[in-house]
Amino acid sequence: MVEVTGLVLAGGAARRLQAAHPGADKGLLPLAGRPLAAWLIDNLAPQTSSLLISANRHLDTYRQLGYPVLADHFPDLPGPLAGIHAALQVCPTEWLAVAACDTPFLPPDWVARLLADTVPAAAIPAPSQHGSPVVTAASGFQARDPACATAPRTGHPASPAKPSRIAPVVYASDPEQPHPLVAVLHRRVLPSLEAFLQGGNHRVRQWYGGQGAHTVRFDEPNAFMNLNTPEDWQQAEARLARGRAWHASVHPPY
Ligand SMILES: Nc1nc2c(ncn2[C@@H]2O[C@H](COP(=O)(O)OP(=O)(O)OP(=O)(O)O)[C@@H](O)[C@H]2O)c(=O)[nH]1
């Protein structure tokens, strides 16, 4: 089994929450009574062999969640790539699985589903036997997404055939849009990421594009719901309350 380290990204400024919650640190705001980052830890811990938290404020509070906390090495919150960079510098495994702290409803097996797209080239059937493993874009947004080098393997012959290679970055998408901060990255990308950030760049999908990133599609509805505003929080609380009500109806306490 491929060993992978999880990274909960909670180092952002949470600007959209500041009007309602001045000084808010998003990962520490409660959802159904628990810090938002704790929901991501619950999701990632069973899927990974070690776990890191990326934060730039309230580091001691984040440490109380039970995992090492890393601050960015680049100043002024340049964006999530800075958190990924700090994590790759200490990542003890070949692969890092990254999730933003504001996506509390991720599928329980998303890491394995992304890693399945990183199989070594040697494990992919040779073109002469089974057709080329090279794949083509399959949906509208993928065709528009500059970071999307290829789509899920189709097994259909492509013309002209190109040599396959292991994608060092694979990220999730759903039928509506890509989700670049639900991703697995191989640690060999660190030098490239460091050079990108040192050049004053910060755009996630611009850098992914340079890595030949793949995307894997997920069809679960609302799995990537993202909490940015107080209204998002209300929707998430209501969703959890509906889930609890459903659970109580299926498993009554008598
Ligand atoms: N380490 C680190 N993480 C960041 C940084 N900026 C954003 N993030 C994280 O990346 C994820 C997506 O961030 P955004 O939605 O762009 O920013 P945000 O801070 O969550 O919220 P807004 O400021 O309202 O956009 C979140 O998990 C953030 O905590 C950064 O500069 N450093």
PDB file of N, CA and C and ligand atoms in Angstrom, residues 7-18 25-27 53-57 62 70-86 98-103 181 204 226-229, ligand 1:
ATOM      1  N   LEU A   7      -2.460  16.512   4.869  1.00  0.00           N
ATOM      2  CA  LEU A   7      -2.231  17.918   5.229  1.00  0.00           C
ATOM      3  C   LEU A   7      -3.574  18.632   5.272  1.00  0.00           C
ATOM      4  N   VAL A   8      -3.917  19.173   6.442  1.00  0.00           N
ATOM      5  CA  VAL A   8      -5.111  20.013   6.573  1.00  0.00           C
ATOM      6  C   VAL A   8      -4.651  21.460   6.415  1.00  0.00           C
ATOM      7  N   LEU A   9      -5.115  22.100   5.359  1.00  0.00           N
ATOM      8  CA  LEU A   9      -4.705  23.479   5.070  1.00  0.00           C
ATOM      9  C   LEU A   9      -5.606  24.452   5.824  1.00  0.00           C
ATOM     10  N   ALA A  10      -5.027  25.152   6.798  1.00  0.00           N
ATOM     11  CA  ALA A  10      -5.834  26.103   7.576  1.00  0.00           C
ATOM     12  C   ALA A  10      -5.058  27.407   7.779  1.00  0.00           C
ATOM     13  N   GLY A  11      -4.226  27.753   6.812  1.00  0.00           N
ATOM     14  CA  GLY A  11      -3.352  28.916   6.986  1.00  0.00           C
ATOM     15  C   GLY A  11      -3.847  30.191   6.352  1.00  0.00           C
ATOM     16  N   GLY A  12      -5.085  30.210   5.892  1.00  0.00           N
ATOM     17  CA  GLY A  12      -5.574  31.388   5.168  1.00  0.00           C
ATOM     18  C   GLY A  12      -6.090  32.490   6.068  1.00  0.00           C
ATOM     19  N   ALA A  13      -6.401  33.624   5.457  1.00  0.00           N
ATOM     20  CA  ALA A  13      -6.838  34.807   6.205  1.00  0.00           C
ATOM     21  C   ALA A  13      -8.338  34.805   6.483  1.00  0.00           C
ATOM     22  N   ALA A  14      -9.099  33.964   5.806  1.00  0.00           N
ATOM     23  CA  ALA A  14     -10.568  33.901   5.973  1.00  0.00           C
ATOM     24  C   ALA A  14     -11.194  35.286   5.826  1.00  0.00           C
ATOM     25  N   ARG A  15     -10.846  35.978   4.772  1.00  0.00           N
ATOM     26  CA  ARG A  15     -11.291  37.370   4.602  1.00  0.00           C
ATOM     27  C   ARG A  15     -12.812  37.492   4.528  1.00  0.00           C
ATOM     28  N   ARG A  16     -13.468  36.522   3.891  1.00  0.00           N
ATOM     29  CA  ARG A  16     -14.919  36.623   3.730  1.00  0.00           C
ATOM     30  C   ARG A  16     -15.678  36.433   5.034  1.00  0.00           C
ATOM     31  N   LEU A  17     -14.998  35.996   6.068  1.00  0.00           N
ATOM     32  CA  LEU A  17     -15.677  35.819   7.358  1.00  0.00           C
ATOM     33  C   LEU A  17     -15.444  36.992   8.303  1.00  0.00           C
ATOM     34  N   GLN A  18     -14.501  37.863   7.945  1.00  0.00           N
ATOM     35  CA  GLN A  18     -14.070  38.866   8.928  1.00  0.00           C
ATOM     36  C   GLN A  18     -15.178  39.851   9.309  1.00  0.00           C
ATOM     37  N   ASP A  25     -10.324  32.751  12.685  1.00  0.00           N
ATOM     38  CA  ASP A  25      -9.394  31.790  12.078  1.00  0.00           C
ATOM     39  C   ASP A  25     -10.277  30.614  11.676  1.00  0.00           C
ATOM     40  N   LYS A  26     -10.506  30.459  10.369  1.00  0.00           N
ATOM     41  CA  LYS A  26     -11.581  29.575   9.892  1.00  0.00           C
ATOM     42  C   LYS A  26     -11.490  28.159  10.450  1.00  0.00           C
ATOM     43  N   GLY A  27     -10.310  27.604  10.476  1.00  0.00           N
ATOM     44  CA  GLY A  27     -10.157  26.219  10.920  1.00  0.00           C
ATOM     45  C   GLY A  27     -10.551  26.002  12.368  1.00  0.00           C
ATOM     46  N   ILE A  53      -0.814  19.795  10.045  1.00  0.00           N
ATOM     47  CA  ILE A  53      -1.757  20.918   9.923  1.00  0.00           C
ATOM     48  C   ILE A  53      -0.958  22.143   9.486  1.00  0.00           C
ATOM     49  N   SER A  54      -1.467  22.844   8.483  1.00  0.00           N
ATOM     50  CA  SER A  54      -0.858  24.093   8.035  1.00  0.00           C
ATOM     51  C   SER A  54      -1.659  25.241   8.613  1.00  0.00           C
ATOM     52  N   ALA A  55      -1.000  26.087   9.439  1.00  0.00           N
ATOM     53  CA  ALA A  55      -1.685  27.239  10.048  1.00  0.00           C
ATOM     54  C   ALA A  55      -0.684  28.379  10.199  1.00  0.00           C
ATOM     55  N   ASN A  56      -1.197  29.583  10.227  1.00  0.00           N
ATOM     56  CA  ASN A  56      -0.326  30.742  10.393  1.00  0.00           C
ATOM     57  C   ASN A  56      -0.706  31.612  11.590  1.00  0.00           C
ATOM     58  N   ARG A  57      -1.787  31.267  12.255  1.00  0.00           N
ATOM     59  CA  ARG A  57      -2.195  31.954  13.485  1.00  0.00           C
ATOM     60  C   ARG A  57      -2.617  30.900  14.507  1.00  0.00           C
ATOM     61  N   TYR A  62      -4.108  25.098  17.421  1.00  0.00           N
ATOM     62  CA  TYR A  62      -4.127  24.021  16.417  1.00  0.00           C
ATOM     63  C   TYR A  62      -3.382  22.787  16.934  1.00  0.00           C
ATOM     64  N   LEU A  70       2.467  23.411  11.059  1.00  0.00           N
ATOM     65  CA  LEU A  70       3.517  24.070  10.284  1.00  0.00           C
ATOM     66  C   LEU A  70       3.051  25.438   9.837  1.00  0.00           C
ATOM     67  N   ALA A  71       3.879  26.463  10.074  1.00  0.00           N
ATOM     68  CA  ALA A  71       3.601  27.788   9.510  1.00  0.00           C
ATOM     69  C   ALA A  71       4.299  27.902   8.154  1.00  0.00           C
ATOM     70  N   ASP A  72       3.797  28.807   7.315  1.00  0.00           N
ATOM     71  CA  ASP A  72       4.409  29.024   5.989  1.00  0.00           C
ATOM     72  C   ASP A  72       5.834  29.572   6.140  1.00  0.00           C
ATOM     73  N   HIS A  73       6.672  29.286   5.146  1.00  0.00           N
ATOM     74  CA  HIS A  73       8.009  29.889   5.102  1.00  0.00           C
ATOM     75  C   HIS A  73       8.008  31.157   4.258  1.00  0.00           C
ATOM     76  N   PHE A  74       6.930  31.416   3.557  1.00  0.00           N
ATOM     77  CA  PHE A  74       6.814  32.635   2.754  1.00  0.00           C
ATOM     78  C   PHE A  74       5.908  33.618   3.497  1.00  0.00           C
ATOM     79  N   PRO A  75       6.241  34.924   3.495  1.00  0.00           N
ATOM     80  CA  PRO A  75       5.473  35.897   4.283  1.00  0.00           C
ATOM     81  C   PRO A  75       4.171  36.319   3.598  1.00  0.00           C
ATOM     82  N   ASP A  76       3.304  36.953   4.373  1.00  0.00           N
ATOM     83  CA  ASP A  76       2.124  37.662   3.862  1.00  0.00           C
ATOM     84  C   ASP A  76       1.071  36.764   3.235  1.00  0.00           C
ATOM     85  N   LEU A  77       0.946  35.557   3.695  1.00  0.00           N
ATOM     86  CA  LEU A  77      -0.115  34.644   3.253  1.00  0.00           C
ATOM     87  C   LEU A  77      -0.262  34.648   1.725  1.00  0.00           C
ATOM     88  N   PRO A  78       0.730  34.126   1.008  1.00  0.00           N
ATOM     89  CA  PRO A  78       0.642  34.146  -0.458  1.00  0.00           C
ATOM     90  C   PRO A  78      -0.352  33.148  -1.032  1.00  0.00           C
ATOM     91  N   GLY A  79      -0.934  32.303  -0.183  1.00  0.00           N
ATOM     92  CA  GLY A  79      -1.940  31.367  -0.685  1.00  0.00           C
ATOM     93  C   GLY A  79      -1.602  29.930  -0.284  1.00  0.00           C
ATOM     94  N   PRO A  80      -2.509  29.010  -0.616  1.00  0.00           N
ATOM     95  CA  PRO A  80      -2.351  27.627  -0.147  1.00  0.00           C
ATOM     96  C   PRO A  80      -1.089  26.923  -0.609  1.00  0.00           C
ATOM     97  N   LEU A  81      -0.514  27.336  -1.747  1.00  0.00           N
ATOM     98  CA  LEU A  81       0.722  26.680  -2.185  1.00  0.00           C
ATOM     99  C   LEU A  81       1.830  26.848  -1.145  1.00  0.00           C
ATOM    100  N   ALA A  82       1.784  27.949  -0.382  1.00  0.00           N
ATOM    101  CA  ALA A  82       2.812  28.156   0.652  1.00  0.00           C
ATOM    102  C   ALA A  82       2.670  27.110   1.757  1.00  0.00           C
ATOM    103  N   GLY A  83       1.442  26.747   2.084  1.00  0.00           N
ATOM    104  CA  GLY A  83       1.230  25.698   3.084  1.00  0.00           C
ATOM    105  C   GLY A  83       1.679  24.344   2.566  1.00  0.00           C
ATOM    106  N   ILE A  84       1.401  24.086   1.300  1.00  0.00           N
ATOM    107  CA  ILE A  84       1.824  22.815   0.694  1.00  0.00           C
ATOM    108  C   ILE A  84       3.352  22.748   0.653  1.00  0.00           C
ATOM    109  N   HIS A  85       3.974  23.883   0.339  1.00  0.00           N
ATOM    110  CA  HIS A  85       5.443  23.946   0.298  1.00  0.00           C
ATOM    111  C   HIS A  85       6.043  23.599   1.661  1.00  0.00           C
ATOM    112  N   ALA A  86       5.512  24.193   2.727  1.00  0.00           N
ATOM    113  CA  ALA A  86       6.054  23.911   4.073  1.00  0.00           C
ATOM    114  C   ALA A  86       5.876  22.434   4.417  1.00  0.00           C
ATOM    115  N   VAL A  98      -3.611  16.599   0.299  1.00  0.00           N
ATOM    116  CA  VAL A  98      -3.932  17.947   0.768  1.00  0.00           C
ATOM    117  C   VAL A  98      -5.435  18.178   0.742  1.00  0.00           C
ATOM    118  N   ALA A  99      -5.977  18.724   1.833  1.00  0.00           N
ATOM    119  CA  ALA A  99      -7.389  19.129   1.826  1.00  0.00           C
ATOM    120  C   ALA A  99      -7.529  20.465   2.541  1.00  0.00           C
ATOM    121  N   ALA A 100      -8.308  21.367   1.968  1.00  0.00           N
ATOM    122  CA  ALA A 100      -8.591  22.640   2.624  1.00  0.00           C
ATOM    123  C   ALA A 100      -9.481  22.385   3.844  1.00  0.00           C
ATOM    124  N   CYS A 101      -9.267  23.184   4.879  1.00  0.00           N
ATOM    125  CA  CYS A 101     -10.000  22.946   6.136  1.00  0.00           C
ATOM    126  C   CYS A 101     -11.475  23.296   6.020  1.00  0.00           C
ATOM    127  N   ASP A 102     -11.871  23.911   4.910  1.00  0.00           N
ATOM    128  CA  ASP A 102     -13.263  24.378   4.820  1.00  0.00           C
ATOM    129  C   ASP A 102     -14.136  23.475   3.946  1.00  0.00           C
ATOM    130  N   THR A 103     -13.708  22.210   3.761  1.00  0.00           N
ATOM    131  CA  THR A 103     -14.497  21.243   2.969  1.00  0.00           C
ATOM    132  C   THR A 103     -14.823  20.031   3.864  1.00  0.00           C
ATOM    133  N   LEU A 181      -7.774  22.024  -4.332  1.00  0.00           N
ATOM    134  CA  LEU A 181      -7.241  21.844  -2.980  1.00  0.00           C
ATOM    135  C   LEU A 181      -7.751  20.571  -2.321  1.00  0.00           C
ATOM    136  N   VAL A 204      -2.615  28.400  -7.897  1.00  0.00           N
ATOM    137  CA  VAL A 204      -2.522  26.947  -7.748  1.00  0.00           C
ATOM    138  C   VAL A 204      -2.581  26.258  -9.099  1.00  0.00           C
ATOM    139  N   ASN A 226     -18.017  24.016   0.288  1.00  0.00           N
ATOM    140  CA  ASN A 226     -16.892  24.810   0.744  1.00  0.00           C
ATOM    141  C   ASN A 226     -17.429  25.946   1.620  1.00  0.00           C
ATOM    142  N   LEU A 227     -16.930  26.089   2.859  1.00  0.00           N
ATOM    143  CA  LEU A 227     -17.491  27.084   3.779  1.00  0.00           C
ATOM    144  C   LEU A 227     -16.645  28.361   3.762  1.00  0.00           C
ATOM    145  N   ASN A 228     -17.219  29.425   3.228  1.00  0.00           N
ATOM    146  CA  ASN A 228     -16.503  30.694   3.161  1.00  0.00           C
ATOM    147  C   ASN A 228     -17.219  31.831   3.861  1.00  0.00           C
ATOM    148  N   THR A 229     -18.538  31.740   3.995  1.00  0.00           N
ATOM    149  CA  THR A 229     -19.326  32.846   4.531  1.00  0.00           C
ATOM    150  C   THR A 229     -20.224  32.332   5.659  1.00  0.00           C
TER     151      THR A 229
HETATM  152  N1  LIG B   1      -0.824  27.831   4.558  1.00  0.00           N
HETATM  153  C1  LIG B   1      -1.626  28.658   3.902  1.00  0.00           C
HETATM  154  N2  LIG B   1      -2.893  28.279   3.633  1.00  0.00           N
HETATM  155  C2  LIG B   1      -3.684  29.160   2.977  1.00  0.00           C
HETATM  156  C3  LIG B   1      -3.247  30.432   2.576  1.00  0.00           C
HETATM  157  N3  LIG B   1      -4.284  31.064   1.946  1.00  0.00           N
HETATM  158  C4  LIG B   1      -5.317  30.204   1.959  1.00  0.00           C
HETATM  159  N4  LIG B   1      -4.967  29.053   2.587  1.00  0.00           N
HETATM  160  C5  LIG B   1      -5.813  27.874   2.810  1.00  0.00           C
HETATM  161  O1  LIG B   1      -6.242  27.410   1.539  1.00  0.00           O
HETATM  162  C6  LIG B   1      -7.609  27.021   1.564  1.00  0.00           C
HETATM  163  C7  LIG B   1      -8.415  27.840   0.558  1.00  0.00           C
HETATM  164  O2  LIG B   1      -8.271  29.171   0.928  1.00  0.00           O
HETATM  165  P1  LIG B   1      -9.178  30.359   0.382  1.00  0.00           P
HETATM  166  O3  LIG B   1     -10.602  29.974   0.326  1.00  0.00           O
HETATM  167  O4  LIG B   1      -8.528  30.869  -0.853  1.00  0.00           O
HETATM  168  O5  LIG B   1      -8.926  31.436   1.525  1.00  0.00           O
HETATM  169  P2  LIG B   1      -9.534  31.439   2.957  1.00  0.00           P
HETATM  170  O6  LIG B   1      -8.506  31.985   3.877  1.00  0.00           O
HETATM  171  O7  LIG B   1     -10.054  30.081   3.325  1.00  0.00           O
HETATM  172  O8  LIG B   1     -10.774  32.409   2.810  1.00  0.00           O
HETATM  173  P3  LIG B   1     -10.903  33.841   2.045  1.00  0.00           P
HETATM  174  O9  LIG B   1      -9.785  34.727   2.526  1.00  0.00           O
HETATM  175  O10 LIG B   1     -12.255  34.322   2.425  1.00  0.00           O
HETATM  176  O11 LIG B   1     -10.757  33.528   0.575  1.00  0.00           O
HETATM  177  C8  LIG B   1      -8.066  27.207   3.006  1.00  0.00           C
HETATM  178  O12 LIG B   1      -7.952  25.963   3.646  1.00  0.00           O
HETATM  179  C9  LIG B   1      -7.077  28.201   3.572  1.00  0.00           C
HETATM  180  O13 LIG B   1      -6.877  28.038   4.974  1.00  0.00           O
HETATM  181  C10 LIG B   1      -1.879  30.803   2.878  1.00  0.00           C
HETATM  182  O14 LIG B   1      -1.398  31.903   2.556  1.00  0.00           O
HETATM  183  N5  LIG B   1      -1.135  29.885   3.527  1.00  0.00           N
END
